[in-house]
Amino acid sequence: MSEPTPLQPLAPHLAPMADAFAAAEQAARQQEQDAAAQAEARRKAELEQAELEDDARAIKDAFKRGGMKLALAMGRSCKTSWTADQVEDLIYPPPPPPPAAGGDGDGGQRPPAGPQPDEGDEPPKWKLKKNPVKALPKDCPVTPLGIDGEVCFYLTPNGQFLPLESHAAEGLRKLFSPDVPWLWGNFPKFKENTGEQTNWDAAKASDSLIQACGRRGPFDPAEKLRGVGAWHSPSGQLILHCGDQIFDGASWQKPGFVGDFVYPGAAALAKPFPWSEDDMEADAERKRFFAELKALLTILDSWNWAAEFEVNAETGERVNFHGTEHKLSSILVLGWICSALVGGALDWRPMIWLTGEAAAGKSTLQKLVAAIMGARLVTSSDATAAGIYQSVGYSSRAAGIDEAEADPNSQKMKGMVELVRQSSSGGNILRGSSDPKKWRGFTARSSFLLSSIVIPPLFGQDLTRITILPLAPLPKGSQKPKIETARWAAFGTMLLARLLDNWERWEATLDSYAIALGELGHDARGGEQLGGLLAMADMVRFDEIQSDDIALCCAPFDKRNQPKDETTSQQFLNWLITKTVVAFRGGNQMTIGALVAGAAGLVDLQGEGATPASYAAALHAHGVFVEGFRDEATVTLPNQSAGLAHLLDGSPWGTKPGAALSGWQQAMQRLCTARGPDGQPLGKKINTRKLGIGRGWSLPAKIFLRMEEE
């Protein structure tokens, strides 16, 4: 392989050209270095200018919040370390220098005005302010909750719930009280000529508050607001709202957000009794609790309870609850007190209605319960449903209504019964209001203890929600128990602490009683109502579920040999067949049931000229049609009938002019479609123009008259 050719020396005549290229490259590199240095200098200058501007803004903001003293302190803490003179010049800029004098120093003349803009020149453009709405500082004492239409919702510095529509200065003062000075420090207003703070800026404060509520999003108090009382967490823990503090299942919290719900501040309620951590003291407290519990049951036993289950039907002797010598009604009242203390945490709230003649002790019993529950019970002797739900509001406080009847058939009492019905299962109470700041609905979660001489007419759906406890007059010479308010108030805190300690077993305890009652003939509703009262009493009487004794506790409430509760359709038949009408000439009155039995040939007819046909004809005017004879006889009620409308006017099964669906049509449909022992429908739907009936429902006459029921 041949050797590589060595580099040849540069030709002498090319050397000047090489030197020129090298010099040009050197000059280019120098220019790049100079340009980079200039760019770096500009960048540093821009950074310094930006820092100066940021510092200037911070100093001005400090002056607005705290005057010159705070501005000077801010200037000293800035990176650029402003002097006092620089800060003062920034806050109070020196006036511009006077125009230069003309001529020979004799004052001269005003310099000529600058050129005027042509008519076609554009006016100066407006500059939008960046971030014009100030975000609420983190130390804001008011908590925005959200917005609903024109109303914003807040928690005040005291934790109280406050809806606000108008955000004028007066409303904001109430919202921020007692921390109104915070508005002065964060939204100041100054005199332009002196820089002295004169007030706070309500417009800017309202902008920030409304903006914060908007960012929180829609807020529905009926769904998210929980007032004083007991509640449960999503995991089933017992939450106690005691007004100024909230127990969240693990520790005590201030009013505000606990999980997804808002617990607003309110007047303080008595907190659960704080059991001692010392073993000896705790044992003494436990003994005192059970002694007071026995004393309470003994006092309750002094009332003359007259419920059927208080007496053994076979022996006629009074029943003692589970060998304790206590009366069954006393145990149920204890169960109600316990359920009322934690009513908002229950899926089903059992209700009690005390009834008896005057001087039976109803009002005294209400006072005893009020002493135990304190402010957790809303009491009244002349309440309306509206008054109760306005007093209870978003809380879960219970209600004790004494002398509830006034007029058992009045709209006032109907409204009260409706409220009781809704509260048992946590129904929504909705009420319109022209004032958008007023609440328009809430979930009713109150337990009710009502008492009256006469109980108003109740439907089956109401009877399944209310345990009625009759009271007989007290024996002559008996004295009313003395209500020691302080003593029973202290015991009430012990009851609450006991329920809190045993809350983990509540569901299992309720299920055990519901199963035992189901085996005794009670339906699911009975297990919730009666079982709830017995289970609550169990929660405070025992440390653990008394599984072996529950059947004995429930034995007095055996319903297996009792007639079943009637459905509304069966109640309809009772109403209709006992309705009295003028049947024949002379003003003779007969019940619809007697006329149907005569028309169907099911009874022997008395009187001259009395025939099944005459009885059937008498029924036609009232919209009741009987066809067939004896076992083949049927009774048909048309869906639309003026006679039936008049006959059932004022009952739950009536109708209104122009209504497409009547109450009796619904009742008859349920009766006819019900299945008999053979599995076939008891009646049938008809559509005939015979006798002008049209569409309707038809039942066998014996079923219509309830002759085939056991």
XYZ file of C-alpha atoms in Angstrom:
710
model
C 0.000 0.000 0.000
C 1.357 3.446 -0.938
C 1.908 6.192 1.664
C -0.676 9.111 1.842
C 0.288 12.293 0.131
C 1.399 14.860 2.765
C -0.357 18.290 2.984
C 1.272 20.822 0.779
C 2.179 24.234 2.180
C -0.208 27.090 1.370
C 0.712 28.916 -1.737
C 2.190 32.276 -0.865
C -0.252 34.193 -3.005
C -3.284 32.743 -1.059
C -2.116 33.694 2.447
C -3.750 37.170 2.470
C -7.127 35.634 1.595
C -6.890 33.109 4.447
C -6.066 35.837 6.918
C -9.068 37.852 5.753
C -11.440 34.886 6.247
C -10.065 34.255 9.744
C -10.520 37.902 10.703
C -14.121 37.854 9.423
C -14.920 34.755 11.461
C -13.400 36.350 14.535
C -15.481 39.502 14.007
C -18.686 37.440 13.610
C -18.024 35.569 16.828
C -17.395 38.842 18.613
C -20.684 40.270 17.307
C -22.575 37.194 18.552
C -20.982 37.524 21.965
C -21.819 41.233 22.106
C -25.438 40.559 21.062
C -25.785 37.839 23.722
C -24.371 40.160 26.355
C -26.792 42.908 25.346
C -29.729 40.494 25.421
C -28.726 39.288 28.885
C -28.451 42.872 30.060
C -31.910 43.660 28.684
C -33.337 40.555 30.362
C -31.841 41.531 33.697
C -33.146 45.052 33.293
C -36.619 43.754 32.476
C -36.515 41.454 35.511
C -35.407 44.310 37.705
C -38.171 46.501 36.282
C -40.737 43.751 36.833
C -39.547 43.351 40.415
C -39.789 47.086 40.917
C -43.346 47.081 39.544
C -44.326 44.081 41.694
C -42.813 45.762 44.727
C -44.617 48.990 43.883
C -47.960 47.170 43.676
C -47.282 45.374 46.963
C -46.385 48.672 48.650
C -49.549 50.344 47.332
C -51.705 47.405 48.477
C -50.055 47.547 51.899
C -50.818 51.266 52.079
C -54.480 50.590 51.283
C -54.704 47.982 54.041
C -52.655 49.628 56.769
C -51.608 53.125 55.762
C -48.082 54.552 55.437
C -46.697 52.551 58.351
C -47.485 49.240 56.661
C -46.301 50.602 53.287
C -42.873 51.552 54.727
C -42.552 48.127 56.342
C -43.428 46.478 53.034
C -40.842 48.650 51.220
C -38.074 47.604 53.593
C -38.944 43.918 53.096
C -38.893 44.106 49.282
C -35.990 42.641 47.311
C -35.134 46.078 45.957
C -35.129 47.545 49.507
C -37.048 50.762 49.051
C -36.053 53.791 51.100
C -38.600 55.860 52.993
C -38.258 58.677 50.438
C -38.866 56.280 47.568
C -41.991 54.893 49.259
C -43.353 58.382 49.952
C -42.660 59.445 46.352
C -44.522 56.349 45.168
C -47.546 57.007 47.373
C -47.539 60.793 46.974
C -45.800 61.555 43.646
C -44.151 65.037 43.525
C -45.897 67.578 41.292
C -44.513 67.963 37.755
C -41.937 70.787 37.267
C -43.293 74.114 35.946
C -42.866 74.806 32.226
C -39.547 76.434 31.230
C -39.692 80.265 31.190
C -39.318 81.961 27.794
C -37.565 85.245 26.769
C -35.095 86.873 29.115
C -36.385 85.383 32.345
C -39.278 87.777 32.695
C -41.839 85.017 32.845
C -42.154 84.669 29.100
C -45.238 83.419 27.404
C -47.149 80.115 27.484
C -45.533 77.733 25.014
C -47.600 77.079 21.935
C -50.075 74.227 22.142
C -49.159 70.999 20.460
C -50.766 69.937 17.234
C -54.445 69.088 17.535
C -55.553 65.628 16.388
C -57.288 65.462 13.086
C -60.976 64.619 13.048
C -60.189 61.231 11.572
C -57.866 60.212 14.435
C -59.147 57.361 16.661
C -59.793 58.175 20.360
C -57.607 56.400 22.945
C -58.692 52.792 23.631
C -60.054 51.716 27.064
C -57.881 49.258 28.958
C -59.609 46.351 30.761
C -58.423 45.687 34.301
C -56.936 42.252 34.770
C -58.713 40.120 37.452
C -61.143 42.878 38.510
C -62.852 40.653 41.156
C -60.634 39.941 44.126
C -60.651 36.370 45.390
C -61.757 35.990 48.995
C -58.694 35.682 51.259
C -58.283 32.402 53.091
C -58.811 34.115 56.432
C -62.327 35.281 55.467
C -64.542 34.710 58.543
C -67.598 34.025 56.341
C -68.048 30.660 54.603
C -69.746 30.767 51.159
C -71.925 27.678 50.662
C -73.344 28.113 47.166
C -76.118 29.744 45.226
C -79.723 29.048 44.259
C -81.265 31.467 41.791
C -80.994 34.971 43.220
C -80.040 33.824 46.713
C -76.531 33.153 48.007
C -76.007 31.044 51.128
C -73.378 31.596 53.809
C -72.239 30.629 57.269
C -71.596 33.696 59.423
C -68.478 34.013 61.635
C -70.588 32.404 64.385
C -71.419 29.506 62.074
C -75.068 30.459 61.612
C -76.815 29.799 58.311
C -77.777 32.991 56.452
C -79.394 33.278 52.989
C -78.629 36.619 51.338
C -80.287 38.056 48.257
C -79.254 41.725 48.412
C -75.543 42.270 49.055
C -75.840 45.908 50.060
C -73.641 47.268 52.844
C -76.225 46.755 55.596
C -76.708 43.090 54.703
C -72.952 42.520 54.571
C -72.541 44.052 58.031
C -75.034 41.520 59.413
C -73.310 38.729 57.512
C -69.840 39.565 58.899
C -70.869 40.508 62.443
C -68.929 40.500 64.748
C -66.005 40.597 62.298
C -66.985 43.722 60.352
C -63.430 45.166 60.861
C -62.214 42.425 58.524
C -64.029 44.227 55.698
C -62.175 47.451 56.548
C -58.815 45.719 56.264
C -59.491 43.763 53.062
C -61.800 46.043 51.049
C -60.666 49.576 52.052
C -61.958 52.816 50.581
C -59.732 55.971 50.656
C -59.918 59.697 50.087
C -58.160 60.417 46.822
C -56.534 63.670 47.947
C -55.246 62.579 51.383
C -55.063 58.786 51.159
C -57.018 58.481 54.427
C -59.266 55.402 54.727
C -62.888 56.434 55.091
C -64.837 53.163 54.824
C -64.856 49.766 53.166
C -65.935 49.063 49.584
C -69.276 47.200 49.659
C -69.364 46.781 45.870
C -65.995 45.020 45.728
C -66.823 42.907 48.793
C -70.142 41.785 47.297
C -68.444 40.955 43.985
C -65.971 38.697 45.778
C -68.659 37.003 47.897
C -71.049 36.350 45.008
C -68.157 35.081 42.893
C -67.172 32.666 45.675
C -70.752 31.347 45.973
C -70.937 30.897 42.218
C -67.764 28.856 42.253
C -69.201 26.621 44.989
C -72.121 25.858 42.663
C -75.820 25.182 43.357
C -76.765 24.700 47.009
C -80.048 23.166 48.206
C -80.569 23.612 51.961
C -83.219 20.868 51.993
C -80.596 18.349 50.885
C -77.368 19.621 52.446
C -78.275 21.506 55.636
C -78.463 19.651 58.949
C -79.541 21.539 62.044
C -79.309 20.535 65.696
C -80.160 16.969 66.632
C -78.933 13.523 65.658
C -77.915 12.373 62.179
C -76.009 9.513 60.649
C -72.957 9.493 58.415
C -72.834 7.583 55.102
C -71.065 4.778 56.987
C -73.834 4.635 59.620
C -72.042 6.407 62.471
C -74.113 8.513 64.857
C -73.542 12.262 64.410
C -74.679 14.619 67.181
C -75.204 18.309 66.418
C -75.183 20.089 69.769
C -75.444 23.630 68.403
C -71.962 24.948 69.107
C -70.179 21.635 68.455
C -70.690 18.571 66.270
C -69.639 15.038 67.180
C -68.767 13.370 63.872
C -68.550 9.829 65.218
C -64.935 10.177 66.332
C -64.296 13.697 67.664
C -65.914 17.083 68.276
C -65.854 19.631 65.443
C -66.824 23.272 65.013
C -69.999 24.098 63.037
C -69.468 24.006 59.298
C -68.811 21.287 56.756
C -68.654 17.730 58.066
C -68.293 15.484 55.067
C -70.713 16.552 52.348
C -73.180 18.211 54.724
C -73.327 21.609 56.392
C -73.982 21.735 60.128
C -74.701 25.398 60.983
C -74.098 26.892 64.395
C -76.991 27.337 66.819
C -77.711 27.752 70.513
C -75.827 25.123 72.499
C -77.630 21.923 73.538
C -76.663 19.691 76.436
C -73.927 17.286 75.374
C -73.789 13.568 76.208
C -72.678 12.807 79.747
C -68.861 12.469 79.849
C -68.248 9.084 81.465
C -65.218 9.109 83.737
C -62.060 7.324 82.609
C -61.364 6.281 86.186
C -62.679 2.752 86.733
C -64.099 3.403 90.188
C -65.805 6.637 89.177
C -67.116 5.066 85.963
C -68.584 2.171 87.964
C -70.300 4.629 90.314
C -71.695 6.583 87.358
C -72.981 3.390 85.786
C -74.786 2.411 88.997
C -76.277 5.901 89.230
C -77.530 5.642 85.641
C -79.331 2.339 86.204
C -80.792 3.601 89.475
C -82.195 6.654 87.698
C -83.472 4.478 84.847
C -85.379 2.309 87.317
C -86.706 5.426 89.044
C -87.976 6.778 85.722
C -89.787 3.532 84.883
C -91.302 3.484 88.368
C -92.639 7.007 87.873
C -94.032 6.043 84.460
C -95.728 3.047 86.096
C -97.698 5.454 88.291
C -99.867 6.412 85.315
C -103.020 4.336 84.886
C -102.209 2.775 81.517
C -105.248 1.209 79.835
C -103.905 -0.383 76.639
C -105.286 -3.831 75.794
C -101.842 -5.429 75.928
C -101.463 -4.313 79.563
C -103.915 -7.029 80.646
C -103.721 -10.775 80.010
C -106.863 -11.612 78.014
C -107.128 -15.095 79.566
C -106.433 -14.362 83.231
C -107.448 -10.708 83.399
C -104.267 -9.934 85.327
C -101.968 -7.017 84.539
C -98.929 -8.003 82.508
C -95.474 -7.154 83.852
C -92.891 -6.526 81.193
C -90.501 -9.458 81.116
C -90.768 -10.014 84.857
C -89.524 -6.518 85.684
C -92.768 -5.456 87.399
C -92.854 -2.515 84.986
C -95.829 -1.827 82.747
C -95.557 -2.355 79.013
C -96.607 1.214 78.221
C -93.834 2.528 80.482
C -91.257 0.599 78.450
C -92.729 1.942 75.209
C -92.568 5.544 76.479
C -88.919 4.977 77.455
C -88.302 3.643 73.947
C -89.931 6.732 72.452
C -87.763 9.095 74.517
C -84.628 7.293 73.318
C -85.762 7.234 69.685
C -86.637 10.938 69.863
C -83.150 11.803 71.154
C -81.593 10.278 68.004
C -84.595 10.593 65.671
C -82.754 12.144 62.736
C -80.391 9.153 62.575
C -83.237 6.622 62.238
C -84.736 5.353 58.997
C -88.101 5.016 60.766
C -89.300 7.162 63.660
C -92.038 5.551 65.805
C -94.735 7.934 67.064
C -96.891 7.765 70.208
C -100.331 9.280 70.819
C -101.537 9.497 74.435
C -105.292 9.625 74.889
C -107.586 9.734 77.886
C -110.119 11.812 79.742
C -109.256 15.059 81.477
C -107.062 14.655 84.575
C -105.604 11.383 83.287
C -102.104 12.870 83.521
C -101.365 13.511 79.841
C -99.941 17.002 80.353
C -97.862 15.900 83.339
C -96.323 13.133 81.265
C -95.504 15.641 78.522
C -93.721 17.798 81.134
C -91.678 14.832 82.368
C -90.557 14.008 78.829
C -89.714 17.683 78.201
C -87.563 17.764 81.349
C -85.544 14.784 80.111
C -85.080 16.019 76.542
C -84.633 19.741 77.175
C -84.163 21.862 74.057
C -84.135 18.741 71.885
C -87.946 18.790 72.164
C -90.223 21.451 70.662
C -93.295 21.707 72.891
C -96.676 23.314 72.284
C -100.262 23.082 73.467
C -101.793 24.941 70.508
C -99.602 24.176 67.523
C -100.229 24.052 63.814
C -98.290 21.987 61.320
C -96.828 25.188 59.858
C -95.756 26.352 63.301
C -94.065 23.035 64.024
C -92.071 22.774 60.816
C -91.040 26.414 61.067
C -89.811 25.801 64.629
C -88.067 22.556 63.739
C -86.751 23.806 60.390
C -83.675 21.914 59.233
C -83.114 20.292 62.626
C -84.175 16.820 63.746
C -85.629 17.932 67.086
C -88.655 16.022 68.345
C -92.080 17.553 69.007
C -94.368 17.185 72.002
C -97.923 18.342 71.210
C -100.298 18.499 74.175
C -104.082 18.899 73.809
C -103.702 18.183 70.116
C -107.363 17.804 69.239
C -109.016 21.279 69.621
C -111.210 20.297 66.660
C -110.360 16.732 65.548
C -111.895 17.283 62.115
C -110.341 20.682 61.389
C -107.826 21.421 58.659
C -105.399 22.292 61.434
C -105.518 18.744 62.794
C -105.395 17.205 59.318
C -102.209 19.157 58.666
C -100.734 17.915 61.937
C -101.504 14.281 61.100
C -99.967 14.754 57.653
C -96.790 16.136 59.238
C -96.626 13.144 61.589
C -97.089 10.814 58.627
C -94.283 12.451 56.650
C -91.904 12.612 59.618
C -92.067 8.907 60.391
C -90.248 7.941 57.201
C -88.411 11.185 56.436
C -90.751 12.654 53.833
C -90.096 15.966 52.114
C -92.193 18.918 53.279
C -92.488 21.481 50.490
C -94.084 24.876 50.985
C -94.202 27.804 48.596
C -93.010 31.256 49.625
C -92.959 34.597 47.872
C -89.785 35.451 49.783
C -86.853 33.756 48.018
C -84.746 33.983 51.186
C -87.139 31.731 53.099
C -86.658 28.000 52.908
C -89.107 26.244 50.646
C -88.774 22.708 51.904
C -87.014 20.309 54.222
C -86.937 16.638 55.092
C -89.150 15.973 58.127
C -87.248 13.879 60.676
C -89.002 14.682 63.954
C -90.408 12.142 66.390
C -93.862 13.109 67.712
C -95.447 12.584 71.119
C -99.063 13.746 70.896
C -101.748 13.773 73.561
C -105.453 14.556 73.425
C -108.797 13.597 74.867
C -110.100 12.607 71.429
C -107.887 11.270 68.653
C -108.922 12.601 65.227
C -110.072 10.157 62.549
C -107.021 8.249 61.331
C -106.573 6.183 58.179
C -104.823 2.843 58.150
C -101.630 4.431 56.861
C -101.591 6.645 59.959
C -102.390 3.882 62.447
C -99.353 1.920 61.254
C -97.169 4.896 62.158
C -98.616 5.681 65.584
C -98.755 3.593 68.744
C -101.838 4.676 70.705
C -101.456 4.483 74.491
C -104.782 4.999 76.326
C -104.787 6.396 79.854
C -107.538 5.772 82.401
C -108.278 8.417 85.042
C -105.956 8.366 88.025
C -107.435 6.851 91.196
C -108.956 9.314 93.614
C -106.469 10.666 96.093
C -103.449 9.895 93.912
C -100.909 12.680 93.572
C -99.168 13.816 90.444
C -95.471 12.972 90.364
C -93.189 15.891 91.123
C -91.146 16.827 88.055
C -87.554 17.510 89.161
C -86.359 19.334 86.065
C -82.640 19.509 86.910
C -82.532 15.845 87.921
C -84.174 14.562 84.762
C -82.212 16.934 82.533
C -78.994 15.400 83.902
C -80.417 11.918 83.325
C -81.223 12.912 79.736
C -77.512 13.502 79.055
C -76.797 10.023 80.445
C -79.417 8.491 78.148
C -77.804 10.217 75.180
C -74.344 8.996 76.191
C -75.702 5.460 76.618
C -77.210 5.507 73.118
C -73.935 6.816 71.710
C -71.997 3.990 73.393
C -74.344 1.259 72.096
C -75.059 2.717 68.650
C -73.028 0.041 66.846
C -75.614 -2.601 67.762
C -78.711 -0.573 66.834
C -79.419 -2.207 63.461
C -78.911 -5.719 64.822
C -81.123 -4.985 67.839
C -83.939 -3.605 65.686
C -83.750 -6.593 63.324
C -83.996 -9.025 66.248
C -87.171 -7.419 67.570
C -88.686 -7.094 64.085
C -88.145 -10.812 63.446
C -89.680 -11.756 66.799
C -92.720 -9.561 66.169
C -93.067 -10.974 62.652
C -93.392 -14.445 64.140
C -96.220 -13.072 66.301
C -98.231 -11.884 63.297
C -96.905 -8.340 62.820
C -96.114 -7.084 59.333
C -92.917 -5.224 58.384
C -94.400 -1.887 59.429
C -95.284 -3.285 62.841
C -91.707 -4.484 63.209
C -90.454 -0.962 62.532
C -93.005 0.810 64.727
C -93.396 -1.404 67.787
C -90.024 -3.069 67.300
C -88.347 0.332 67.147
C -89.755 1.323 70.544
C -88.784 -1.979 72.182
C -85.326 -2.000 70.579
C -84.595 1.550 71.737
C -85.534 0.641 75.303
C -83.257 -2.390 74.971
C -80.360 -0.113 73.906
C -80.312 1.662 77.267
C -81.409 -1.204 79.533
C -78.782 -3.734 78.438
C -75.148 -3.746 77.321
C -75.724 -6.416 74.667
C -78.639 -7.797 72.659
C -80.768 -10.052 74.848
C -81.353 -12.579 72.063
C -82.797 -15.281 74.301
C -85.258 -12.906 75.964
C -86.542 -10.932 72.973
C -89.327 -13.428 72.233
C -90.541 -13.119 75.834
C -90.429 -9.324 75.606
C -92.563 -9.373 72.470
C -95.020 -12.051 73.643
C -97.647 -9.597 74.997
C -97.976 -8.110 71.530
C -99.114 -11.348 69.843
C -101.411 -10.579 66.868
C -101.769 -14.058 65.415
C -105.302 -14.519 66.753
C -106.393 -10.946 66.087
C -108.172 -9.789 62.932
C -105.901 -8.280 60.349
C -105.901 -4.575 59.780
C -108.386 -3.613 57.106
C -107.294 -2.215 53.788
C -108.695 1.077 52.526
C -110.803 -0.890 50.030
C -112.391 -2.902 52.822
C -112.976 0.320 54.724
C -114.748 1.590 51.608
C -117.159 -1.345 51.710
C -117.834 -0.729 55.405
C -118.604 2.906 54.686
C -120.888 2.151 51.762
C -122.925 -0.744 53.164
C -123.587 1.135 56.424
C -124.669 4.332 54.654
C -128.336 5.121 55.398
C -130.670 6.353 52.627
C -134.393 7.010 52.210
C -135.504 3.869 50.401
C -139.275 3.961 49.978
C -142.223 6.274 50.255
C -143.056 7.437 53.707
C -139.445 8.296 54.514
C -138.433 4.802 55.532
C -134.632 4.662 55.892
C -132.470 1.638 55.239
C -128.756 1.006 54.842
C -127.251 0.261 51.447
C -126.214 -3.135 52.814
C -129.778 -4.040 53.802
C -131.096 -2.998 50.401
C -128.419 -5.058 48.600
C -129.195 -8.120 50.748
C -132.909 -7.767 49.988
C -132.368 -7.227 46.257
C -130.128 -10.313 46.086
C -132.604 -12.505 47.977
C -130.121 -13.133 50.790
C -132.622 -12.190 53.545
C -136.335 -12.613 54.080
C -138.229 -9.451 53.197
C -140.731 -7.940 55.585
C -143.623 -5.648 54.762
C -146.419 -5.534 52.273
C -145.252 -5.385 48.656
C -141.585 -5.852 49.527
C -139.845 -7.718 46.696
C -136.239 -8.105 45.542
C -137.149 -6.045 42.467
C -138.420 -3.140 44.587
C -135.236 -3.217 46.649
C -133.098 -3.255 43.492
C -135.083 -0.344 42.042
C -134.501 1.658 45.245
C -130.742 1.187 44.777
C -130.687 2.445 41.167
C -131.139 6.064 42.238
C -127.935 5.772 44.258
C -125.844 4.212 41.479
C -125.840 0.679 42.921
C -127.009 -2.151 40.632
C -127.862 -5.686 41.802
C -128.355 -8.508 39.315
C -128.962 -12.221 39.816
C -130.276 -14.028 42.866
C -128.735 -15.446 46.019
C -125.366 -17.150 45.333
C -125.370 -15.836 41.744
C -126.181 -12.252 42.718
C -123.649 -9.535 41.845
C -123.292 -5.856 42.764
C -122.031 -3.425 40.132
C -120.821 0.131 40.691
C -120.367 2.335 37.595
C -117.136 4.304 37.293
C -119.171 7.484 36.837
C -122.417 8.032 38.738
C -124.103 11.130 40.133
C -125.897 8.940 42.675
C -122.674 7.451 44.003
C -121.015 10.866 43.967
C -123.761 12.183 46.248
C -123.710 9.048 48.393
C -119.928 9.191 48.942
C -119.619 12.957 49.190
C -117.264 13.899 52.024
C -115.633 10.477 52.175
C -112.154 9.578 50.878
C -113.813 7.616 48.057
C -115.816 10.434 46.514
C -115.162 12.433 43.361
C -115.347 15.924 41.917
C -117.259 17.260 38.896
C -115.373 16.455 35.725
C -112.966 14.005 37.391
C -111.950 11.107 35.140
C -111.113 8.787 38.043
C -113.298 8.471 41.134
C -112.325 7.190 44.556
C -114.866 4.359 44.540
C -113.630 3.217 41.126
C -110.134 2.711 42.549
C -111.462 0.869 45.600
C -113.684 -1.434 43.516
C -110.856 -2.155 41.089
C -108.620 -3.311 43.944
C -111.390 -5.443 45.416
C -112.275 -7.059 42.097
C -108.691 -7.796 41.058
C -107.754 -9.313 44.436
C -107.305 -13.091 44.315
C -109.513 -15.505 46.215
C -108.472 -18.837 47.784
C -108.776 -20.472 44.344
C -106.341 -17.975 42.842
C -109.008 -16.338 40.681
C -110.006 -12.640 40.768
C -112.871 -11.936 43.152
C -114.739 -9.736 40.655
C -114.591 -8.476 37.118
C -114.586 -5.388 34.957
C -117.740 -4.748 32.923
C -118.769 -2.517 30.056
C -122.505 -2.574 29.411
C -125.200 -0.050 28.691
C -127.755 -2.202 30.455
C -129.610 -0.138 33.051
C -127.347 2.771 32.119
C -124.347 1.303 33.927
C -121.636 1.776 31.291
C -118.153 0.886 32.489
C -117.705 -0.298 36.024
C -116.685 -3.094 38.372
C -118.777 -6.003 39.631
C -118.432 -8.099 42.816
C -120.438 -11.091 44.077
C -123.089 -9.803 46.478
C -121.855 -11.915 49.398
C -118.316 -10.527 49.019
C -119.711 -7.003 48.656
C -121.622 -7.490 51.930
C -118.532 -9.144 53.502
C -120.624 -12.211 54.384
C -117.942 -14.742 53.390
C -115.137 -13.368 55.537
C -113.997 -15.349 58.563
